[in-house]
Structures are given as C-alpha cells and as structure tokens.
C-alpha cells in the first residue's frame, strides 16, 4: 500500500495526468458531438458511434500518459532513488503499473459515459439507451481497455526508457501497423485477427458489422475472451519488462 501511495504521489506531482485526462475527455466528447450533429436525422445514431473519439484516439493519449510515467523517471534519474528504496525493483514497477492502470480506467469511464451522455442529449429520439450487454460493453468497456493499454505502455516504457522512442513506437504500432499487417499477402489477414488492439476492439464492439462507429474487429474470440487475451498480452510484456529491469543498470 505504501508503494501504491508513493506512485500515486509521483504521478500526480506532474501535469501529465491532468493534461492527458483533459485531452481524452475532449476527444471523446468532441467526436460524439460532431458525429451526433453530422448524422442525418433519418439515420439513427448507434451507441458504438458515440464512442468513436474515445476508442480510436483516447487510447493513444492514455498510452502516452502511461509511457511518460516511466520514461520521465529514467530521464530525470528519479528511478534510481526508487530502486534504492525497493532493491527488488519489481514491486515498485508493479505498483506503478497498477496506479497508472487505475487512473486510465477512471479516465476511460468518464470519457465513455460523457460521450454517450452527450449523444443521448443531442439525439433523444435515436434509442441510445443501454439495453443490451453489448451496449454496456460499448460504453463501460472502454475503461478496462484503457487500463490494459496503460499496462502495456508502462511495460514498453520500462523496456525502452526513452520518452520519444517509447511514444513513437506505441503510436506507430497503434495507429498504423495493425492495419498495414492486413496487406501482407496470404497470411496478413490471419495475423491481423490476433493482434492485440484488433482483439480489444472485439471486446468493445462484439460482432457488429459496418455501422457508423469504429471499424468492427475480425477476431474469432468472444468479447470476454478477447479482453482476457488482450490483458494476457499486457501481462506478458510487463513480466518481460520486469525481468529486463532487474538485470540492467537503472
């Protein structure tokens, strides 16, 4: 508990969490307003469509926040003090990942329900109520996806240690690589089905096809197993990062 408190204090002693939370909320609510305002009156807005900004761009912002929570410590050498206080290193890094994941979860839920609430307010006749399990996953599921994405970014931050490198790799992979993989002849589509953010999208969107929200996932997993798979990948990366952090100099 002391480690969690220390990591919370370190995280919120910087401006990054506040700026990233504000940017995420602005993107989520802003895109919901744009989509609700631009959609034709005779075409009902879907619950998934209200989540476009959060699920497409909010995840990227949260991963930047998570990576910076680690790389800035390496940049200013405060990580050495942390490792002197916790020689085994793993508990401190796990505490950091847990705190950042919890912050990301809260940001995700606020952004998701804020975007959905605005869509409901702007389009009251479009049946945007959360009537089904999938409707709830479209909205409430954004928080868990944010949290797992944050753990993945913390792990990458530990492995790379440099802010620019970690952020560049995260954004390039998230925004481009998974889509480009589909262009590989013969095996591209098969590989794409199992890539982490594509699978996470299956958790958020289920088996939806088309629609006015984010593109549907082609993952063969059910939504529940999709989240478990995504979380498993994040845990594997975190374990690798912990092993590497123990073996090298701070």
Coordinates of C-alpha atoms in Angstrom, one line a residue:
X1 CA 0.0 0.0 0.0
X2 CA 2.9 2.3 0.7
X3 CA 4.3 1.7 -2.8
X4 CA 0.9 2.5 -4.3
X5 CA 0.7 5.7 -2.4
X6 CA 4.2 6.7 -3.5
X7 CA 3.5 6.0 -7.1
X8 CA 0.2 7.9 -6.9
X9 CA 2.0 11.0 -5.4
X10 CA 4.7 10.8 -8.1
X11 CA 2.2 10.5 -10.9
X12 CA 0.1 13.4 -9.8
X13 CA 3.0 15.6 -9.0
X14 CA 3.3 16.2 -12.7
X15 CA 0.9 17.8 -15.1
X16 CA 0.8 14.8 -17.5
X17 CA -2.3 13.1 -15.9
X18 CA -4.4 16.2 -15.9
X19 CA -3.5 17.2 -19.5
X20 CA -4.0 13.7 -20.8
X21 CA -7.3 13.3 -19.0
X22 CA -8.5 16.6 -20.4
X23 CA -7.4 15.8 -24.0
X24 CA -9.0 12.3 -23.8
X25 CA -12.3 13.8 -22.5
X26 CA -12.2 16.5 -25.2
X27 CA -11.6 13.9 -27.9
X28 CA -14.3 11.6 -26.7
X29 CA -17.0 14.2 -26.1
X30 CA -15.9 16.3 -29.1
X31 CA -16.2 13.5 -31.6
X32 CA -19.5 12.4 -30.1
X33 CA -20.8 15.9 -30.6
X34 CA -19.5 16.0 -34.2
X35 CA -20.9 12.6 -35.1
X36 CA -24.3 13.3 -33.5
X37 CA -24.5 16.7 -35.2
X38 CA -23.4 15.5 -38.6
X39 CA -25.5 12.3 -38.8
X40 CA -28.7 12.7 -40.9
X41 CA -31.9 13.0 -38.9
X42 CA -33.4 10.0 -40.6
X43 CA -30.4 7.7 -39.7
X44 CA -30.5 6.7 -36.0
X45 CA -27.2 7.1 -34.2
X46 CA -25.8 3.9 -32.6
X47 CA -24.3 3.6 -29.1
X48 CA -21.0 2.5 -30.7
X49 CA -20.8 5.7 -32.8
X50 CA -20.8 7.9 -29.7
X51 CA -17.5 6.1 -28.6
X52 CA -15.5 6.8 -31.8
X53 CA -13.2 9.5 -30.3
X54 CA -12.5 7.6 -27.1
X55 CA -11.9 4.2 -28.6
X56 CA -9.9 5.5 -31.6
X57 CA -7.8 8.3 -30.2
X58 CA -8.3 8.3 -26.4
X59 CA -6.4 5.0 -26.1
X60 CA -3.4 6.6 -27.8
X61 CA -3.4 9.5 -25.4
X62 CA -3.7 7.2 -22.3
X63 CA -0.7 5.1 -23.6
X64 CA 1.3 8.3 -23.9
X65 CA 0.5 9.1 -20.3
X66 CA 1.4 5.6 -19.2
X67 CA 4.7 5.6 -21.1
X68 CA 5.7 9.0 -19.7
X69 CA 5.0 7.9 -16.1
X70 CA 8.1 5.6 -16.5
X71 CA 10.3 7.3 -19.1
X72 CA 10.4 10.7 -17.2
X73 CA 11.7 8.9 -14.2
X74 CA 14.6 7.5 -16.3
X75 CA 15.1 10.9 -17.8
X76 CA 15.5 12.7 -14.5
X77 CA 17.1 9.7 -12.7
X78 CA 14.5 9.6 -10.0
X79 CA 14.1 5.9 -10.9
X80 CA 17.5 5.3 -9.1
X81 CA 16.1 6.6 -5.9
X82 CA 13.0 4.3 -6.3
X83 CA 15.2 1.3 -6.9
X84 CA 17.4 2.1 -3.9
X85 CA 14.3 2.1 -1.7
X86 CA 13.0 -1.1 -3.4
X87 CA 16.1 -3.1 -4.4
X88 CA 14.0 -5.9 -5.9
X89 CA 12.5 -3.4 -8.4
X90 CA 9.5 -5.5 -9.4
X91 CA 7.2 -4.4 -6.6
X92 CA 7.8 -0.7 -7.4
X93 CA 7.2 -1.2 -11.1
X94 CA 4.1 -3.3 -10.5
X95 CA 2.8 -0.6 -8.2
X96 CA 3.4 2.0 -10.9
X97 CA 1.6 -0.1 -13.5
X98 CA -1.4 -0.6 -11.0
X99 CA -1.7 3.1 -10.3
X100 CA -1.5 4.1 -13.9
X101 CA -4.0 1.4 -14.9
X102 CA -6.5 2.6 -12.3
X103 CA -6.1 6.2 -13.4
X104 CA -6.6 5.1 -17.0
X105 CA -9.7 3.1 -16.0
X106 CA -11.3 6.2 -14.4
X107 CA -10.4 8.4 -17.4
X108 CA -11.9 5.8 -19.8
X109 CA -15.2 5.5 -17.9
X110 CA -15.6 9.3 -17.5
X111 CA -14.8 9.8 -21.2
X112 CA -17.1 7.0 -22.4
X113 CA -20.1 7.9 -20.3
X114 CA -19.6 11.6 -21.1
X115 CA -19.6 10.9 -24.8
X116 CA -22.6 8.6 -24.6
X117 CA -24.5 11.1 -22.4
X118 CA -23.9 13.9 -24.9
X119 CA -25.0 11.7 -27.8
X120 CA -28.2 10.9 -25.8
X121 CA -28.8 14.6 -25.1
X122 CA -28.3 15.6 -28.7
X123 CA -30.3 12.7 -30.3
X124 CA -33.0 11.8 -27.7
X125 CA -35.1 10.0 -30.3
X126 CA -32.4 7.6 -31.5
X127 CA -32.8 4.9 -28.9
X128 CA -29.4 5.3 -27.4
X129 CA -30.3 3.6 -24.2
X130 CA -28.0 0.8 -22.8
X131 CA -30.5 -2.0 -23.4
X132 CA -28.2 -4.9 -24.2
X133 CA -24.9 -6.4 -22.9
X134 CA -23.2 -5.2 -26.0
X135 CA -24.5 -1.7 -25.5
X136 CA -22.9 -1.7 -22.0
X137 CA -19.6 -3.1 -23.3
X138 CA -19.5 -0.3 -26.0
X139 CA -19.5 2.3 -23.2
X140 CA -18.4 0.7 -19.9
X141 CA -15.9 -1.5 -21.7
X142 CA -13.7 1.5 -22.6
X143 CA -12.3 1.8 -19.1
X144 CA -10.9 -1.7 -18.9
X145 CA -9.4 -1.4 -22.4
X146 CA -7.8 1.9 -21.3
X147 CA -6.4 0.2 -18.2
X148 CA -4.9 -2.7 -20.1
X149 CA -3.4 -0.4 -22.7
X150 CA -1.8 1.6 -19.9
X151 CA -0.1 -1.5 -18.5
X152 CA 1.2 -2.4 -22.0
X153 CA 2.6 1.2 -22.3
X154 CA 4.2 1.1 -18.9
X155 CA 5.9 -2.2 -19.9
X156 CA 7.2 -0.7 -23.1
X157 CA 8.4 2.4 -21.2
X158 CA 10.4 0.2 -18.9
X159 CA 11.9 -1.6 -21.9
X160 CA 12.8 1.4 -24.0
X161 CA 13.3 4.0 -21.2
X162 CA 13.4 7.0 -23.6
X163 CA 10.2 9.1 -23.9
X164 CA 10.5 9.8 -27.7
X165 CA 11.3 6.2 -28.6
X166 CA 8.5 4.7 -26.5
X167 CA 5.8 7.2 -27.6
X168 CA 6.8 6.9 -31.2
X169 CA 6.7 3.1 -31.2
X170 CA 3.4 3.0 -29.4
X171 CA 1.7 5.5 -31.7
X172 CA 3.1 4.0 -34.9
X173 CA 2.1 0.5 -33.9
X174 CA -1.4 1.5 -32.6
X175 CA -2.3 3.9 -35.5
X176 CA -0.7 2.1 -38.4
X177 CA 1.0 -1.2 -38.0
X178 CA -2.0 -3.4 -37.3
X179 CA -3.9 -2.1 -40.3
X180 CA -0.8 -2.5 -42.6
X181 CA -0.3 -6.1 -41.5
X182 CA -3.5 -6.9 -43.4
X183 CA -1.7 -6.1 -46.7
X184 CA 0.8 -8.9 -46.3
X185 CA -0.1 -11.5 -49.0
X186 CA -1.8 -14.7 -47.9
X187 CA -1.1 -14.5 -44.2
X188 CA -1.8 -10.9 -43.4
X189 CA -5.5 -11.3 -42.5
X190 CA -4.8 -14.4 -40.3
X191 CA -2.2 -12.5 -38.4
X192 CA -4.4 -9.4 -38.0
X193 CA -7.1 -11.5 -36.3
X194 CA -4.8 -12.0 -33.3
X195 CA -3.2 -8.6 -33.0
X196 CA -3.9 -7.0 -29.6
X197 CA -5.8 -3.8 -30.4
X198 CA -7.9 -5.6 -33.0
X199 CA -8.8 -8.2 -30.4
X200 CA -9.6 -5.4 -27.9
X201 CA -11.9 -3.9 -30.4
X202 CA -13.8 -7.2 -30.5
X203 CA -14.4 -6.8 -26.7
X204 CA -15.8 -3.3 -27.3
X205 CA -17.9 -3.9 -30.4
X206 CA -18.7 -7.6 -30.3
X207 CA -19.8 -9.0 -33.7
X208 CA -21.1 -5.7 -35.1
X209 CA -20.6 -5.3 -38.8
X210 CA -20.3 -1.9 -40.5
X211 CA -22.2 0.8 -38.8
X212 CA -21.2 4.4 -38.0
X213 CA -18.8 3.7 -35.2
X214 CA -15.2 2.3 -35.2
X215 CA -14.5 -0.4 -37.7
X216 CA -15.6 -3.9 -36.5
X217 CA -13.0 -6.5 -35.4
X218 CA -12.4 -9.7 -37.3
X219 CA -11.1 -11.5 -34.2
X220 CA -12.6 -15.0 -33.8
X221 CA -12.8 -14.7 -30.0
X222 CA -15.9 -13.9 -28.0
X223 CA -15.9 -10.4 -26.2
X224 CA -15.0 -11.9 -22.8
X225 CA -12.1 -14.0 -24.2
X226 CA -11.0 -11.0 -26.3
X227 CA -10.4 -8.9 -23.1
X228 CA -8.7 -11.8 -21.4
X229 CA -6.4 -12.2 -24.4
X230 CA -5.6 -8.5 -24.5
X231 CA -4.9 -8.5 -20.8
X232 CA -2.7 -11.6 -21.2
X233 CA -0.5 -9.9 -23.8
X234 CA -0.1 -6.9 -21.5
X235 CA 0.9 -9.1 -18.5
X236 CA 3.4 -11.0 -20.7
X237 CA 5.0 -7.7 -21.8
X238 CA 5.1 -6.5 -18.1
X239 CA 6.8 -9.7 -17.0
X240 CA 9.4 -9.3 -19.7
X241 CA 9.9 -5.7 -18.7
X242 CA 10.3 -6.7 -15.0
X243 CA 12.9 -9.3 -15.9
X244 CA 14.9 -6.8 -18.0
X245 CA 14.7 -4.1 -15.3
X246 CA 16.2 -6.4 -12.8
X247 CA 19.2 -7.3 -15.0
X248 CA 20.3 -3.9 -16.2
X249 CA 21.5 -0.7 -14.6
X250 CA 19.0 1.9 -13.6

